[in-house]
Coordinates of C-alpha atoms and ligand atoms in Angstrom, one line a residue:
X733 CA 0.0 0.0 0.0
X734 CA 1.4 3.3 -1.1
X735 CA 0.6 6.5 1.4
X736 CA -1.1 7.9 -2.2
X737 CA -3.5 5.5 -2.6
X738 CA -4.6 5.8 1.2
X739 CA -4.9 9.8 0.3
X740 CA -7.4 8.5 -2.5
X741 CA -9.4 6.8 -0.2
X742 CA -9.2 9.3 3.0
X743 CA -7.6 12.0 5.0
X744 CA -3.8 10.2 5.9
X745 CA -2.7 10.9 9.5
X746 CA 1.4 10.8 10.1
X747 CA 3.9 11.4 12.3
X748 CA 7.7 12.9 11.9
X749 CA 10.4 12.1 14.4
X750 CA 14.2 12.5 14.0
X751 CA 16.8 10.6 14.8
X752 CA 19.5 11.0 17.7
X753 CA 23.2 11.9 17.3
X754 CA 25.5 9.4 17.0
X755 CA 26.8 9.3 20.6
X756 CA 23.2 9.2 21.5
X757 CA 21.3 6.0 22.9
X758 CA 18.3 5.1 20.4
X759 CA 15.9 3.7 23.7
X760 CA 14.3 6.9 24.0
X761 CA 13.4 7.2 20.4
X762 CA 12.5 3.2 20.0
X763 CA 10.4 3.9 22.8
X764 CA 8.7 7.0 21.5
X765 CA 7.1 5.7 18.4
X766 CA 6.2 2.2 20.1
X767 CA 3.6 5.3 21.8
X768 CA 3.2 6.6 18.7
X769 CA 2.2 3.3 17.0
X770 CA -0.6 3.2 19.3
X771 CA -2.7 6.2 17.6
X772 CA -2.0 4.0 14.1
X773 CA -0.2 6.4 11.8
X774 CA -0.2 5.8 8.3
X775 CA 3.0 6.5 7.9
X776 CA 5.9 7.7 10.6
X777 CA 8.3 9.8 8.4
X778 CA 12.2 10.3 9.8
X779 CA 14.1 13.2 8.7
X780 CA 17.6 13.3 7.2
X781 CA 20.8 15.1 8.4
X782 CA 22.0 17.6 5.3
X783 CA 25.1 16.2 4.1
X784 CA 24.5 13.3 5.1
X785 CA 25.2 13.5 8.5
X786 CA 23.6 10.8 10.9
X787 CA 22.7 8.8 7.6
X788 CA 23.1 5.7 9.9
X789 CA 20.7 6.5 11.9
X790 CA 18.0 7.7 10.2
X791 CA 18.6 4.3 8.7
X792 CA 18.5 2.0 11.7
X793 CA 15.1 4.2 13.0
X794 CA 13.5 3.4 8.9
X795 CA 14.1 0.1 9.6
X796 CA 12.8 -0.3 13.2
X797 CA 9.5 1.1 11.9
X798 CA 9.6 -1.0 8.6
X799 CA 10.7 -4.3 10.8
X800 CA 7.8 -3.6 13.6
X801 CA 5.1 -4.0 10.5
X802 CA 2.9 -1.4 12.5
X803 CA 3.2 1.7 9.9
X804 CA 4.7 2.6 6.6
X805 CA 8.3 4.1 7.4
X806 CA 9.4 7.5 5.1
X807 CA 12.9 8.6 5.0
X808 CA 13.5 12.0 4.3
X809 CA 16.6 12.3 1.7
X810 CA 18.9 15.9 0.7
X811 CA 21.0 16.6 -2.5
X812 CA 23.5 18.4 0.0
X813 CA 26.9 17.1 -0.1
X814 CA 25.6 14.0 -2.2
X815 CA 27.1 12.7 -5.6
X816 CA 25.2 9.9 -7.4
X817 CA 26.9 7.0 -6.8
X818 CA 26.5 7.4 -2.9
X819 CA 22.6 8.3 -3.7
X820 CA 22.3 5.2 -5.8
X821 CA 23.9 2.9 -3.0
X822 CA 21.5 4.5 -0.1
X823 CA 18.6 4.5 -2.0
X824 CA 19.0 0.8 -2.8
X825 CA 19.8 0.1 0.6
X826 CA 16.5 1.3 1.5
X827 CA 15.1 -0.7 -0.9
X828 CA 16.4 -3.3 0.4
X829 CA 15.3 -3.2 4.2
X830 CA 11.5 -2.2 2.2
X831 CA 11.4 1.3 2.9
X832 CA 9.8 2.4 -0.2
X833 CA 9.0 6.0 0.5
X834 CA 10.6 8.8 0.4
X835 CA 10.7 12.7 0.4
X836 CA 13.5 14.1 -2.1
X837 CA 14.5 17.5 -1.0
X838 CA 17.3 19.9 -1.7
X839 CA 18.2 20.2 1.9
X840 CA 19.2 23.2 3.8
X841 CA 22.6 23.9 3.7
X842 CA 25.1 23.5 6.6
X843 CA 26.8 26.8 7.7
X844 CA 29.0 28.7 5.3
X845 CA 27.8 26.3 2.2
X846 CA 26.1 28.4 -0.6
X847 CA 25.6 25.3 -2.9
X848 CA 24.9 21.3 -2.3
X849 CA 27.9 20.2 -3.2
X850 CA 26.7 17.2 -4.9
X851 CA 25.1 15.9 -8.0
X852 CA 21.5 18.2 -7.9
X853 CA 21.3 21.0 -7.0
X854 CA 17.6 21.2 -6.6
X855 CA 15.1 18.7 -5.4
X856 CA 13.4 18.7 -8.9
X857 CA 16.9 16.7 -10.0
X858 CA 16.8 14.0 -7.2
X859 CA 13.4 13.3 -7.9
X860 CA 13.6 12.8 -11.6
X861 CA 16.7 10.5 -10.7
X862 CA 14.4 8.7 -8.1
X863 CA 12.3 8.1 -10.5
X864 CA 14.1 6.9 -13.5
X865 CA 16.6 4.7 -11.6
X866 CA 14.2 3.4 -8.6
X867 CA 10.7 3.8 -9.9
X868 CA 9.1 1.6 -6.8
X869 CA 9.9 4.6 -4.6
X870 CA 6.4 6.7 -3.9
X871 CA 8.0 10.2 -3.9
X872 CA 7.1 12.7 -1.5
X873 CA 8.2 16.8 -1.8
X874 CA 8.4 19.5 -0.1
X875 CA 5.8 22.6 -0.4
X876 CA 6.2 25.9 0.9
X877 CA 3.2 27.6 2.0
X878 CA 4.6 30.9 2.4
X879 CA 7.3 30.9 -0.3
X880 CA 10.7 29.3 0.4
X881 CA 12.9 31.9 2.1
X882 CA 15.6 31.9 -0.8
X883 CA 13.0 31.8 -3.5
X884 CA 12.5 35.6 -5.2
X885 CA 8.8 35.5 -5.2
X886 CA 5.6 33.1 -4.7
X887 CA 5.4 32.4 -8.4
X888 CA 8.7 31.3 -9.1
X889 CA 8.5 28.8 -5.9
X890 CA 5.5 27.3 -7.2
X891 CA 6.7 27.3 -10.7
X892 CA 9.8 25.2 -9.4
X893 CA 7.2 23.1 -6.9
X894 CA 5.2 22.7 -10.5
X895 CA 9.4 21.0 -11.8
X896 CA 9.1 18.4 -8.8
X897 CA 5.6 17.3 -10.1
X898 CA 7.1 16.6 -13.4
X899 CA 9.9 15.3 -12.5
X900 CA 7.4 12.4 -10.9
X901 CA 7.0 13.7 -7.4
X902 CA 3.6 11.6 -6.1
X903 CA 2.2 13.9 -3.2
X904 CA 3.8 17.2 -1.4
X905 CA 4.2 17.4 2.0
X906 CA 4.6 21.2 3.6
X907 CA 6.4 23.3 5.7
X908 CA 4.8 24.8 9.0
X909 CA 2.0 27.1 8.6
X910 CA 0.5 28.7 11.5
X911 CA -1.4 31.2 8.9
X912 CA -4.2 29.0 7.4
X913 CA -5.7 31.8 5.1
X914 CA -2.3 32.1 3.4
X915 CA -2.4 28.6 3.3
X916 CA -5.6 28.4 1.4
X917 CA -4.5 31.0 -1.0
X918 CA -0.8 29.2 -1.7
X919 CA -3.3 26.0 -2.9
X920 CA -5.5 28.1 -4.3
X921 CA -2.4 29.6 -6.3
X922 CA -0.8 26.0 -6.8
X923 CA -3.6 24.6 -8.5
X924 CA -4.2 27.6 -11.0
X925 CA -0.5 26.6 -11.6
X926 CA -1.5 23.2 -13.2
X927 CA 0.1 21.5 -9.4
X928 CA -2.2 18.7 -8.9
X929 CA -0.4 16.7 -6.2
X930 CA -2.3 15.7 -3.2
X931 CA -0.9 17.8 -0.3
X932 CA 0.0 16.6 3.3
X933 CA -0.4 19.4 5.8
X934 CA 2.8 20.0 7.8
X935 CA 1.5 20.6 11.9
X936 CA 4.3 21.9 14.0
X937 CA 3.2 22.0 17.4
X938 CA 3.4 24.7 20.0
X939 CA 4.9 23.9 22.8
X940 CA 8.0 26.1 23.9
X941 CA 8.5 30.0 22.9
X942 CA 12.1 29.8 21.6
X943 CA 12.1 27.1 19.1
X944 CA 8.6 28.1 18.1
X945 CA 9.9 31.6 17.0
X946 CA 13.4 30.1 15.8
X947 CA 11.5 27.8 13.3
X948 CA 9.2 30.6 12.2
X949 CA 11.4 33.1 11.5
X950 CA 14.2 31.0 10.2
X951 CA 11.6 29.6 7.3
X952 CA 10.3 33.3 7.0
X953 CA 6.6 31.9 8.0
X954 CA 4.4 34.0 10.0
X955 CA 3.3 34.7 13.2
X956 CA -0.5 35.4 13.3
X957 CA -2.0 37.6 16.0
X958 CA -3.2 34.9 18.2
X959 CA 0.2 33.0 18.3
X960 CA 1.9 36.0 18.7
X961 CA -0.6 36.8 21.9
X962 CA 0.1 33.4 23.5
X963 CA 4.5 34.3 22.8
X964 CA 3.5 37.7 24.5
X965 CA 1.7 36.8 27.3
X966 CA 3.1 33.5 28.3
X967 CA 6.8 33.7 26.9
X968 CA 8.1 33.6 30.7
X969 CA 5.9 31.2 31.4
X970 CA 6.8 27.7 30.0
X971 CA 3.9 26.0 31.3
X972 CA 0.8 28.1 30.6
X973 CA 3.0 28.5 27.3
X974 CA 2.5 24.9 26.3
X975 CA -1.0 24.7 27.7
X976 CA -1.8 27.7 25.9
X977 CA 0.2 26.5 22.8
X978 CA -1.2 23.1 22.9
X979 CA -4.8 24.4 22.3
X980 CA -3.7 26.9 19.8
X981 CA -2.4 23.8 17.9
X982 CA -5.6 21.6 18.3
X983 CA -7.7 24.6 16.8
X984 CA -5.4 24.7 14.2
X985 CA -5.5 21.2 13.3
X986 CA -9.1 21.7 13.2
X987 CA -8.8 24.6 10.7
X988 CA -6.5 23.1 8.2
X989 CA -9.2 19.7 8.9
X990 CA -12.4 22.1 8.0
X991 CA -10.5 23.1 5.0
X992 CA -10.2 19.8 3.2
X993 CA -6.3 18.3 3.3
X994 CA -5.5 15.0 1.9
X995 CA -3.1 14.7 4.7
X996 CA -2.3 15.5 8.2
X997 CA 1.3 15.0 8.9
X998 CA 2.5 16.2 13.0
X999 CA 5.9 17.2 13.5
X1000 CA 6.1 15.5 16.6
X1001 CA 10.1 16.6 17.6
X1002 CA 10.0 13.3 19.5
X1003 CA 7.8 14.2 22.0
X1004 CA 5.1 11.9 21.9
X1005 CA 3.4 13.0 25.6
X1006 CA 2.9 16.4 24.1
X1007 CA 1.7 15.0 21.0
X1008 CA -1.0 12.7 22.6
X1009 CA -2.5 15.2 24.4
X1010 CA -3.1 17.4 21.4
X1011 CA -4.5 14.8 19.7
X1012 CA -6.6 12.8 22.4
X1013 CA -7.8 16.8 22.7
X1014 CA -8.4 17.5 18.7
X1015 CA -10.5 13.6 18.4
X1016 CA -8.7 12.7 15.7
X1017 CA -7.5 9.0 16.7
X1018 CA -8.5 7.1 20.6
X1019 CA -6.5 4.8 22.0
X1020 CA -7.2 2.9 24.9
X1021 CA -5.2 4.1 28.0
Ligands
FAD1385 P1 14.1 22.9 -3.7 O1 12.8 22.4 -4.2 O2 15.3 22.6 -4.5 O3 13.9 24.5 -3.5 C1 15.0 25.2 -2.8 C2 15.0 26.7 -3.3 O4 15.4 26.7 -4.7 C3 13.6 27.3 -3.4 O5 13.7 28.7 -3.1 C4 13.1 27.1 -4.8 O6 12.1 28.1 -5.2 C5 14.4 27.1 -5.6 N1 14.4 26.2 -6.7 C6 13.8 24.9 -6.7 N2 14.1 24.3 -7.9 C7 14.8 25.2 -8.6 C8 15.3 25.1 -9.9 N3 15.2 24.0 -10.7 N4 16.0 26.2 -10.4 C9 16.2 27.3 -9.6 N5 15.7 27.4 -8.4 C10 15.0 26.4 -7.9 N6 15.9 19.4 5.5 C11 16.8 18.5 5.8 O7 18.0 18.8 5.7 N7 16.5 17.3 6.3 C12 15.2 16.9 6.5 O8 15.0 15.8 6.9 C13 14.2 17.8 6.1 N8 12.9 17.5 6.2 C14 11.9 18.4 5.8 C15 10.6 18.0 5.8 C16 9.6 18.8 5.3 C17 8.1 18.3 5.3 C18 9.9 20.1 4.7 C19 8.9 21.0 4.2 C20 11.2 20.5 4.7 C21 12.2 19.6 5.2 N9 13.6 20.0 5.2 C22 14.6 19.1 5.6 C23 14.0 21.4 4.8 C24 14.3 21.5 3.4 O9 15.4 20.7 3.1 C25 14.6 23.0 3.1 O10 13.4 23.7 3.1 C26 15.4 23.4 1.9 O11 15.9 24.7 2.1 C27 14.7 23.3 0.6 O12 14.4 22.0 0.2 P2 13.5 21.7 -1.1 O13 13.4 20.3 -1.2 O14 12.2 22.5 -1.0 O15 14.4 22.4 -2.2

């Protein structure tokens, strides 16, 4: 079963964790998404260290989620730093342990690099490689609500997200968006664009005040009113800020929900109490507890 044809049928509901650093034990993870398993994901994606960085173990989490035949594992892949024969020798060792999804991105680039370094330099080339040396890969790519910060203007971005669908790109999966209106209007704008891809909605929770203003500003997203009320008021205070933030969250699952998504996809930063409270609060998946 491909996530695509579950998008055909129904909303898809996933999950994105990362993995640890190298010196890092992977218990706490391997004990994370056995919680996670529990609200039956379609999919748990796992993201990619640019450069390739940590490779090992975003492999060794793919495979824990492939091996424990409860969900559809995703790796996330970058052009940075990668030539082809190195892409060709992941890719088929991914293949191999049957992880058979992936999202093909550019990558942000580590600090003090102005270009990947490798092979593509844009996501639109990885993809049309996926697909022309390993079509059995369901390719997923990034979207950019709000314009990618680099790009020069909205149309351009979706002009180059319009590439990735050519190059055989099956669904798009997007960057945070705390602005749904602006998120209407980008698919609004996509489609006149002739992008027809089904599109997973990105949910980044709200749960701290520093990382939720890092990530904002450093994807140039915006911070609407109401968010910025809750940084205002209870930026000193970390736990009315994640009570506060945790509610602003399940309201905005329920606005990108009222809109019509073909996917739901929580960035979950591999804190799965967190995450179950928002979603035992929004009703989108019981478990028994
Ligand atoms: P691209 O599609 O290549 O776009 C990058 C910029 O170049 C844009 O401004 C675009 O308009 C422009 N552009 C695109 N194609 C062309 C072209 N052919 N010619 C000229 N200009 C072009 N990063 C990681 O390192 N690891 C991860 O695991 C990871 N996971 C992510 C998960 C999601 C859901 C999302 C949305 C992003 C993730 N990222 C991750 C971040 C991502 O790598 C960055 O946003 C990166 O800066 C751009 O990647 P992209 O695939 O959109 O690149």
């Amino acid at each position: 079963m491909k996530v695509t044809d579950i998008m055909k049928k129904r909303m898809s509901f996933s999950f994105e964790v990362f993995p640890p650093k190298a010196e890092q034990s992977m218990e706490p993870l391997l004990d994370t998404l056995e919680h996670l398993y529990a609200y039956k994901p379609d999919f748990i994606s796992c993201t990619y260290g640019a450069g390739g960085t940590n490779v090992g173990r975003n492999m060794e989490i793919c495979k824990a989620i492939k091996e424990s035949g409860k969900t559809i594992p995703v790796t996330h892949y970058t052009c940075i730093g990668n030539k082809k024969e190195k892409i060709r020798e992941e890719l088929e060792t991914y293949l191999k342990m049957g992880v058979n999804h992936i999202l093909a991105l550019r990558g942000d680039f580590p600090k003090g690099w102005q270009e990947t370094r490798g092979d593509f330099d844009h996501a639109n080339e990885l993809v049309e490689y996926i697909r022309t040396n390993f079509p059995e890969f369901c390719i997923a790519v990034a979207g950019n609500p709000e314009k990618h910060i680099q790009a020069g203007s909205l149309k351009e971005d979706i002009a180059h997200l319009r590439l990735k669908q050519d190059a055989g790109g099956d669904y798009i999966m997007t960057q945070l968006c705390y602005d749904v209106k602006n998120y209407q209007c980008w698919v609004e704008q996509i489609r006149k664009a002739g992008v027809t891809l089904p599109i997973d909605a990105g949910i980044m929770p709200v749960l701290s005040k520093d990382p939720t203003i890092r990530m904002t500003v450093s994807n140039g997203c915006s911070i609407p009113k109401e968010l910025a009320e809750i940084i205002g008021k209870y930026g000193d205070s970390p736990e009315d800020f994640k009570k506060a933030g945790k509610e602003y969250t399940v309201k905005l699952i329920y606005d990108y929900i009222n809109m019509g998504i073909d996917g739901l996809h929580i960035y979950t930063l591999n804190k799965w109490q967190d995450v179950a409270d928002i979603i035992k609060n929004a009703g989108i998946r019981s478990i028994k507890e």
